[in-house]
Amino acid sequence: MTPDARHAKDKLALTPELREAIRQIAGTEHLLVAMDFDGTMAPIVGHADDARPLPRSAAAFAGLAVLPRTTTALISGRALASLRAVASPPVNTLLIGSHGAEAWLGPGSTGLALEPEQKALLADVRTVLEDIVKEAPGTMLEDKPAGVVLHTRLAPDDVADDAVAAARSLLQDRKGVFLKDGKRVLETSVVNASKGEGVTFLRQITGATGVLFAGDDTTDEDALARLEPGDVGVKVGLDFTQAQYRVEAPVHVAELLEALLQERSIAVAEEDPRTDAE
């Protein structure tokens, strides 16, 4: 593909319908911009600790975070500590981690506290998964405050499939254990939460009159399902989705955020001329 052809393709990343939806929601009274991180703000990488947001996405997101009547949030499957380390979010950005099990709403937010029974159950789950990983080359575990993740991205397909099947057979009927499928991961948790509950919670506490949410994974469908008329849901990638709109890759998310920043800046400046001077 020639440079000109690539440029033409990128110009079509945001459809006219999506651009109009961005323009419309940019004028809402209080805008909540809630983004998934991996595969959305940042490209998918082999090792989770290596993920970083695309510079254009990070810059536009930071620009939105300081606008009047605009709240930014990250809603991720990552634990909050991991999300902070790789995302370096703007200081006033709200954070939902561990698929909704953890939340940071500003100074004074309390961390997740498990009951003794949940701690014991989580230890048992980890033991089960450790035994599977020993027999499945290329798989690994990631610990979270309320769960353990079985990663299979570096394993051959047949090994990955067998590892996930084994984990499911041993854990799916265990009371108090909740499983979620993701892209080359199986999430286990002793807290029943979802990104959908995270979106609803953030809408309530911020008083948002409009929400824009973008995500790439199957777990993001929970959040997309909680959007209301007038909200904007964007699927990143080519997988099945219930989102109204779609972009192909994280580079196009950067374009989306830049377009939203431009439209929202115009909208708040028109409503409050002092914004221009500031």
Short mmCIF file of C-alpha atoms in Angstrom, two decimals:
data_model
loop_
_atom_site.label_atom_id
_atom_site.label_comp_id
_atom_site.label_asym_id
_atom_site.label_seq_id
_atom_site.Cartn_x
_atom_site.Cartn_y
_atom_site.Cartn_z
CA MET A 1 0.00 0.00 0.00
CA THR A 2 1.39 3.41 -0.96
CA PRO A 3 1.68 6.24 1.60
CA ASP A 4 -1.13 8.09 -0.19
CA ALA A 5 -3.34 5.01 -0.08
CA ARG A 6 -2.63 4.53 3.64
CA HIS A 7 -3.46 8.17 4.28
CA ALA A 8 -6.73 7.84 2.38
CA LYS A 9 -7.63 4.72 4.34
CA ASP A 10 -6.89 6.45 7.67
CA LYS A 11 -9.10 9.39 6.67
CA LEU A 12 -11.98 6.94 6.42
CA ALA A 13 -11.35 5.47 9.89
CA LEU A 14 -14.18 7.54 11.37
CA THR A 15 -17.34 7.24 9.33
CA PRO A 16 -19.47 10.33 8.70
CA GLU A 17 -22.10 8.82 11.01
CA LEU A 18 -19.58 8.44 13.83
CA ARG A 19 -18.26 11.96 13.33
CA GLU A 20 -21.81 13.30 13.59
CA ALA A 21 -22.42 11.26 16.74
CA ILE A 22 -19.23 12.74 18.24
CA ARG A 23 -20.41 16.24 17.36
CA GLN A 24 -23.80 15.61 18.95
CA ILE A 25 -22.54 14.14 22.23
CA ALA A 26 -19.88 16.85 22.52
CA GLY A 27 -22.69 19.30 23.22
CA THR A 28 -24.14 17.43 26.20
CA GLU A 29 -24.27 19.21 29.56
CA HIS A 30 -21.85 16.87 31.36
CA LEU A 31 -19.80 14.47 29.25
CA LEU A 32 -18.29 11.24 30.56
CA VAL A 33 -15.51 9.89 28.33
CA ALA A 34 -14.92 6.31 29.50
CA MET A 35 -12.29 4.24 27.72
CA ASP A 36 -11.01 0.71 27.90
CA PHE A 37 -7.20 0.64 27.89
CA ASP A 38 -5.61 -2.45 26.33
CA GLY A 39 -6.52 -2.76 22.67
CA THR A 40 -8.21 0.66 22.79
CA MET A 41 -5.96 3.40 24.18
CA ALA A 42 -2.96 1.09 23.77
CA PRO A 43 -2.10 -1.62 21.22
CA ILE A 44 -2.18 -5.22 22.43
CA VAL A 45 1.30 -6.47 23.34
CA GLY A 46 2.71 -9.84 24.34
CA HIS A 47 3.57 -8.78 27.90
CA ALA A 48 1.04 -6.72 29.82
CA ASP A 49 3.67 -4.58 31.54
CA ASP A 50 4.91 -3.33 28.15
CA ALA A 51 1.61 -1.71 27.16
CA ARG A 52 1.54 2.07 26.76
CA PRO A 53 -1.12 4.43 25.36
CA LEU A 54 -0.52 5.80 21.89
CA PRO A 55 0.89 9.33 22.31
CA ARG A 56 -1.94 10.91 20.27
CA SER A 57 -4.56 9.14 22.36
CA ALA A 58 -2.88 10.12 25.62
CA ALA A 59 -2.61 13.76 24.55
CA ALA A 60 -6.24 14.04 23.45
CA PHE A 61 -7.47 12.23 26.55
CA ALA A 62 -5.47 14.60 28.76
CA GLY A 63 -6.97 17.54 26.86
CA LEU A 64 -10.47 16.28 27.53
CA ALA A 65 -9.70 15.76 31.21
CA VAL A 66 -9.24 19.49 31.85
CA LEU A 67 -12.30 20.74 29.99
CA PRO A 68 -15.28 22.10 31.97
CA ARG A 69 -18.15 19.69 32.70
CA THR A 70 -16.13 16.81 31.26
CA THR A 71 -15.06 13.70 33.17
CA THR A 72 -12.55 11.19 31.87
CA ALA A 73 -12.38 7.61 33.11
CA LEU A 74 -10.55 4.38 32.34
CA ILE A 75 -12.50 1.14 32.73
CA SER A 76 -10.16 -1.83 32.56
CA GLY A 77 -9.79 -5.45 33.43
CA ARG A 78 -6.41 -4.60 34.89
CA ALA A 79 -5.87 -4.16 38.59
CA LEU A 80 -5.71 -0.48 39.51
CA ALA A 81 -2.00 -0.60 40.33
CA SER A 82 -1.23 -2.09 36.93
CA LEU A 83 -3.52 0.37 35.15
CA ARG A 84 -1.83 3.35 36.79
CA ALA A 85 1.63 2.02 35.94
CA VAL A 86 1.02 1.56 32.22
CA ALA A 87 -1.59 4.23 31.48
CA SER A 88 -0.19 7.16 33.48
CA PRO A 89 -3.69 8.69 33.49
CA PRO A 90 -4.37 12.39 34.03
CA VAL A 91 -4.51 13.17 37.73
CA ASN A 92 -8.26 13.79 37.79
CA THR A 93 -9.23 10.76 35.67
CA LEU A 94 -11.48 8.27 37.46
CA LEU A 95 -10.39 4.62 37.39
CA ILE A 96 -12.34 1.38 37.37
CA GLY A 97 -10.16 -1.73 37.59
CA SER A 98 -10.50 -5.50 37.77
CA HIS A 99 -13.63 -5.38 35.59
CA GLY A 100 -15.47 -3.20 38.07
CA ALA A 101 -14.28 -4.81 41.30
CA GLU A 102 -11.95 -1.87 42.07
CA ALA A 103 -12.64 1.85 41.84
CA TRP A 104 -10.62 5.02 42.39
CA LEU A 105 -12.76 8.15 42.59
CA GLY A 106 -10.17 10.60 43.83
CA PRO A 107 -8.26 11.20 47.08
CA GLY A 108 -9.78 9.30 49.95
CA SER A 109 -10.98 6.36 47.88
CA THR A 110 -10.65 3.11 49.79
CA GLY A 111 -9.16 -0.02 48.30
CA LEU A 112 -10.87 -3.35 47.74
CA ALA A 113 -11.16 -5.46 50.90
CA LEU A 114 -11.98 -9.16 50.61
CA GLU A 115 -13.74 -11.17 53.27
CA PRO A 116 -11.70 -14.03 54.84
CA GLU A 117 -13.79 -16.58 52.93
CA GLN A 118 -13.06 -14.79 49.66
CA LYS A 119 -9.33 -14.71 50.40
CA ALA A 120 -9.32 -18.46 51.05
CA LEU A 121 -11.31 -19.13 47.89
CA LEU A 122 -8.95 -16.97 45.85
CA ALA A 123 -5.96 -18.94 47.15
CA ASP A 124 -7.67 -22.19 46.10
CA VAL A 125 -8.37 -20.79 42.62
CA ARG A 126 -4.73 -19.82 42.21
CA THR A 127 -3.59 -23.32 43.19
CA VAL A 128 -5.85 -24.83 40.53
CA LEU A 129 -4.52 -22.47 37.86
CA GLU A 130 -0.90 -22.97 38.91
CA ASP A 131 -1.24 -26.70 38.26
CA ILE A 132 -2.65 -26.01 34.79
CA VAL A 133 0.12 -23.55 33.89
CA LYS A 134 2.77 -26.12 34.86
CA GLU A 135 1.42 -28.39 32.12
CA ALA A 136 0.74 -25.69 29.50
CA PRO A 137 3.89 -24.06 28.06
CA GLY A 138 3.44 -20.41 27.13
CA THR A 139 0.64 -19.77 29.63
CA MET A 140 1.08 -17.58 32.69
CA LEU A 141 -0.84 -16.15 35.61
CA GLU A 142 -1.53 -12.57 36.64
CA ASP A 143 -2.66 -11.81 40.16
CA LYS A 144 -5.31 -9.19 40.87
CA PRO A 145 -6.81 -8.07 44.18
CA ALA A 146 -9.96 -10.10 43.60
CA GLY A 147 -8.87 -12.70 41.08
CA VAL A 148 -6.29 -14.51 38.99
CA VAL A 149 -5.98 -14.26 35.21
CA LEU A 150 -4.88 -17.13 33.00
CA HIS A 151 -2.97 -15.63 30.05
CA THR A 152 -2.57 -17.76 26.92
CA ARG A 153 -1.39 -15.19 24.33
CA LEU A 154 2.11 -16.70 24.10
CA ALA A 155 0.94 -20.31 23.98
CA PRO A 156 0.19 -22.35 20.83
CA ASP A 157 -3.51 -22.39 20.00
CA ASP A 158 -4.04 -26.01 20.98
CA VAL A 159 -2.24 -25.56 24.29
CA ALA A 160 -4.22 -22.37 25.00
CA ASP A 161 -7.53 -24.04 24.22
CA ASP A 162 -6.74 -27.03 26.44
CA ALA A 163 -5.61 -24.81 29.33
CA VAL A 164 -8.77 -22.71 29.24
CA ALA A 165 -10.96 -25.80 28.94
CA ALA A 166 -9.26 -27.39 31.93
CA ALA A 167 -9.65 -24.24 34.02
CA ARG A 168 -13.30 -23.96 33.11
CA SER A 169 -14.04 -27.58 33.94
CA LEU A 170 -12.49 -27.21 37.38
CA LEU A 171 -13.80 -23.77 38.32
CA GLN A 172 -17.08 -23.04 36.53
CA ASP A 173 -19.25 -24.81 39.07
CA ARG A 174 -17.38 -23.61 42.14
CA LYS A 175 -19.60 -21.38 44.27
CA GLY A 176 -18.29 -17.83 44.59
CA VAL A 177 -15.97 -18.05 41.57
CA PHE A 178 -16.84 -15.95 38.52
CA LEU A 179 -15.30 -16.49 35.08
CA LYS A 180 -14.98 -14.10 32.14
CA ASP A 181 -13.56 -14.83 28.71
CA GLY A 182 -11.32 -12.23 27.09
CA LYS A 183 -8.87 -12.12 24.20
CA ARG A 184 -6.48 -14.98 24.98
CA VAL A 185 -7.27 -14.74 28.68
CA LEU A 186 -9.61 -16.37 31.15
CA GLU A 187 -10.44 -14.07 34.05
CA THR A 188 -11.31 -15.57 37.41
CA SER A 189 -12.65 -13.50 40.29
CA VAL A 190 -14.19 -13.95 43.71
CA VAL A 191 -16.11 -10.68 43.26
CA ASN A 192 -18.98 -10.55 40.80
CA ALA A 193 -18.50 -7.29 38.88
CA SER A 194 -18.50 -6.08 35.29
CA LYS A 195 -17.49 -3.13 33.15
CA GLY A 196 -21.19 -2.52 32.62
CA GLU A 197 -21.67 -1.92 36.32
CA GLY A 198 -18.63 0.34 36.16
CA VAL A 199 -20.20 2.53 33.45
CA THR A 200 -23.49 2.77 35.33
CA PHE A 201 -21.71 3.64 38.57
CA LEU A 202 -19.62 6.37 36.92
CA ARG A 203 -22.68 7.85 35.26
CA GLN A 204 -24.43 8.07 38.62
CA ILE A 205 -21.59 9.60 40.62
CA THR A 206 -20.63 12.16 37.95
CA GLY A 207 -24.15 13.12 36.95
CA ALA A 208 -23.16 12.62 33.31
CA THR A 209 -25.83 13.50 30.76
CA GLY A 210 -23.96 11.70 27.97
CA VAL A 211 -21.39 8.90 27.83
CA LEU A 212 -18.89 7.94 25.16
CA PHE A 213 -17.37 4.51 25.70
CA ALA A 214 -14.90 2.62 23.50
CA GLY A 215 -13.53 -0.89 23.97
CA ASP A 216 -12.19 -3.84 22.05
CA ASP A 217 -12.73 -6.95 24.17
CA THR A 218 -15.66 -9.25 24.79
CA THR A 219 -15.82 -7.95 28.37
CA ASP A 220 -16.44 -4.46 26.98
CA GLU A 221 -19.77 -5.65 25.62
CA ASP A 222 -21.09 -5.44 29.21
CA ALA A 223 -20.33 -1.71 29.18
CA LEU A 224 -21.74 -1.19 25.69
CA ALA A 225 -24.97 -2.88 26.80
CA ARG A 226 -25.42 -0.30 29.60
CA LEU A 227 -25.29 2.73 27.31
CA GLU A 228 -28.46 4.77 26.97
CA PRO A 229 -30.10 6.58 24.05
CA GLY A 230 -27.90 9.49 23.05
CA ASP A 231 -24.72 7.84 24.32
CA VAL A 232 -22.00 6.76 21.88
CA GLY A 233 -20.56 3.22 21.97
CA VAL A 234 -17.56 2.34 19.79
CA LYS A 235 -16.15 -1.11 19.12
CA VAL A 236 -12.44 -1.30 18.39
CA GLY A 237 -11.73 -4.17 16.02
CA LEU A 238 -13.70 -6.46 13.78
CA ASP A 239 -15.27 -8.84 16.32
CA PHE A 240 -19.02 -9.09 16.83
CA THR A 241 -20.47 -6.20 18.83
CA GLN A 242 -23.67 -4.47 19.88
CA ALA A 243 -21.99 -1.05 19.57
CA GLN A 244 -23.52 1.46 17.17
CA TYR A 245 -20.12 2.38 15.73
CA ARG A 246 -16.82 0.71 14.97
CA VAL A 247 -13.19 1.63 14.32
CA GLU A 248 -10.52 -0.82 13.26
CA ALA A 249 -7.57 -0.25 15.58
CA PRO A 250 -6.15 1.86 18.45
CA VAL A 251 -4.67 4.35 15.97
CA HIS A 252 -8.24 5.20 14.98
CA VAL A 253 -9.18 5.63 18.64
CA ALA A 254 -6.60 8.42 18.69
CA GLU A 255 -8.43 10.03 15.78
CA LEU A 256 -11.74 9.62 17.63
CA LEU A 257 -10.41 11.27 20.79
CA GLU A 258 -8.88 14.13 18.81
CA ALA A 259 -12.20 14.73 17.06
CA LEU A 260 -14.05 14.63 20.39
CA LEU A 261 -11.56 17.04 21.97
CA GLN A 262 -12.04 19.49 19.11
CA GLU A 263 -15.85 19.33 19.23
CA ARG A 264 -16.07 19.43 23.02
CA SER A 265 -13.70 22.39 23.20
CA ILE A 266 -15.92 24.28 20.78
CA ALA A 267 -19.08 23.33 22.67
CA VAL A 268 -17.88 24.44 26.11
CA ALA A 269 -16.35 27.64 24.69
CA GLU A 270 -19.66 28.61 23.08
CA GLU A 271 -21.50 28.07 26.37
CA ASP A 272 -18.85 29.85 28.48
CA PRO A 273 -16.80 32.45 26.56
CA ARG A 274 -14.37 32.65 29.48
CA THR A 275 -13.02 29.24 28.40
CA ASP A 276 -11.29 30.91 25.43
CA ALA A 277 -9.38 33.25 27.71
CA GLU A 278 -8.43 30.47 30.06
#
